């Protein structure tokens, strides 16, 4: 599972974006940027997304 704190890339964003793949996180981050009114994703923003994305181990939650 990959994760990106959107506020580290786009000012004013309060989401944490998660997906099974890096590409999935990037797609969701671009959609979120568009929703925030950002029409163009610069190469610097793309680099920042890739740098700030983390790989979270999947955790299995068991019911008690």
mmCIF file of C-alpha atoms in Angstrom:
data_model
loop_
_atom_site.group_PDB
_atom_site.id
_atom_site.type_symbol
_atom_site.label_atom_id
_atom_site.label_comp_id
_atom_site.label_asym_id
_atom_site.label_seq_id
_atom_site.Cartn_x
_atom_site.Cartn_y
_atom_site.Cartn_z
ATOM 1 C CA UNK A 1 0.000 0.000 0.000
ATOM 2 C CA UNK A 2 1.378 3.390 -1.006
ATOM 3 C CA UNK A 3 0.476 6.643 0.687
ATOM 4 C CA UNK A 4 0.888 10.361 0.006
ATOM 5 C CA UNK A 5 0.026 13.199 2.379
ATOM 6 C CA UNK A 6 -1.480 15.596 -0.136
ATOM 7 C CA UNK A 7 -0.642 18.673 1.990
ATOM 8 C CA UNK A 8 3.066 18.047 1.363
ATOM 9 C CA UNK A 9 2.509 18.694 -2.346
ATOM 10 C CA UNK A 10 -0.565 20.910 -2.688
ATOM 11 C CA UNK A 11 -1.154 23.745 -0.207
ATOM 12 C CA UNK A 12 -4.606 23.560 1.332
ATOM 13 C CA UNK A 13 -5.089 19.857 0.674
ATOM 14 C CA UNK A 14 -6.098 17.857 3.740
ATOM 15 C CA UNK A 15 -6.266 14.351 2.237
ATOM 16 C CA UNK A 16 -4.035 11.357 2.642
ATOM 17 C CA UNK A 17 -4.120 9.455 -0.615
ATOM 18 C CA UNK A 18 -3.693 5.684 -0.592
ATOM 19 C CA UNK A 19 -3.570 3.089 -3.348
ATOM 20 C CA UNK A 20 -2.123 -0.347 -4.045
ATOM 21 C CA UNK A 21 0.297 1.023 -6.646
ATOM 22 C CA UNK A 22 2.441 4.125 -7.065
ATOM 23 C CA UNK A 23 0.581 4.896 -10.297
ATOM 24 C CA UNK A 24 -2.723 4.707 -8.437
ATOM 25 C CA UNK A 25 -1.546 7.269 -5.891
ATOM 26 C CA UNK A 26 -0.321 9.577 -8.668
ATOM 27 C CA UNK A 27 -3.673 9.309 -10.508
ATOM 28 C CA UNK A 28 -5.611 10.110 -7.338
ATOM 29 C CA UNK A 29 -3.261 12.979 -6.453
ATOM 30 C CA UNK A 30 -3.727 14.530 -9.896
ATOM 31 C CA UNK A 31 -7.513 14.219 -9.539
ATOM 32 C CA UNK A 32 -7.286 15.883 -6.120
ATOM 33 C CA UNK A 33 -5.135 18.692 -7.536
ATOM 34 C CA UNK A 34 -7.745 19.282 -10.238
ATOM 35 C CA UNK A 35 -10.459 19.420 -7.565
ATOM 36 C CA UNK A 36 -8.381 22.077 -5.782
ATOM 37 C CA UNK A 37 -8.253 24.140 -8.974
ATOM 38 C CA UNK A 38 -4.732 23.182 -10.030
ATOM 39 C CA UNK A 39 -4.975 22.702 -13.777
ATOM 40 C CA UNK A 40 -1.344 21.946 -14.602
ATOM 41 C CA UNK A 41 0.918 19.512 -12.778
ATOM 42 C CA UNK A 42 4.474 20.731 -13.168
ATOM 43 C CA UNK A 43 7.460 18.382 -13.367
ATOM 44 C CA UNK A 44 8.497 19.703 -9.941
ATOM 45 C CA UNK A 45 5.107 18.684 -8.473
ATOM 46 C CA UNK A 46 5.461 15.219 -10.008
ATOM 47 C CA UNK A 47 8.940 14.875 -8.501
ATOM 48 C CA UNK A 48 7.619 15.993 -5.112
ATOM 49 C CA UNK A 49 4.783 13.446 -5.279
ATOM 50 C CA UNK A 50 7.259 10.663 -6.030
ATOM 51 C CA UNK A 51 9.659 11.790 -3.279
ATOM 52 C CA UNK A 52 6.978 12.167 -0.591
ATOM 53 C CA UNK A 53 5.140 8.925 -1.360
ATOM 54 C CA UNK A 54 5.762 6.222 1.218
ATOM 55 C CA UNK A 55 5.306 2.484 1.111
ATOM 56 C CA UNK A 56 3.142 1.378 4.035
ATOM 57 C CA UNK A 57 3.019 -2.292 4.908
ATOM 58 C CA UNK A 58 -0.482 -3.668 4.730
ATOM 59 C CA UNK A 59 -1.858 -4.481 8.120
ATOM 60 C CA UNK A 60 -4.466 -7.063 8.777
ATOM 61 C CA UNK A 61 -7.002 -6.038 11.374
ATOM 62 C CA UNK A 62 -8.560 -8.876 13.309
ATOM 63 C CA UNK A 63 -11.898 -8.668 15.021
ATOM 64 C CA UNK A 64 -11.814 -9.457 18.721
#
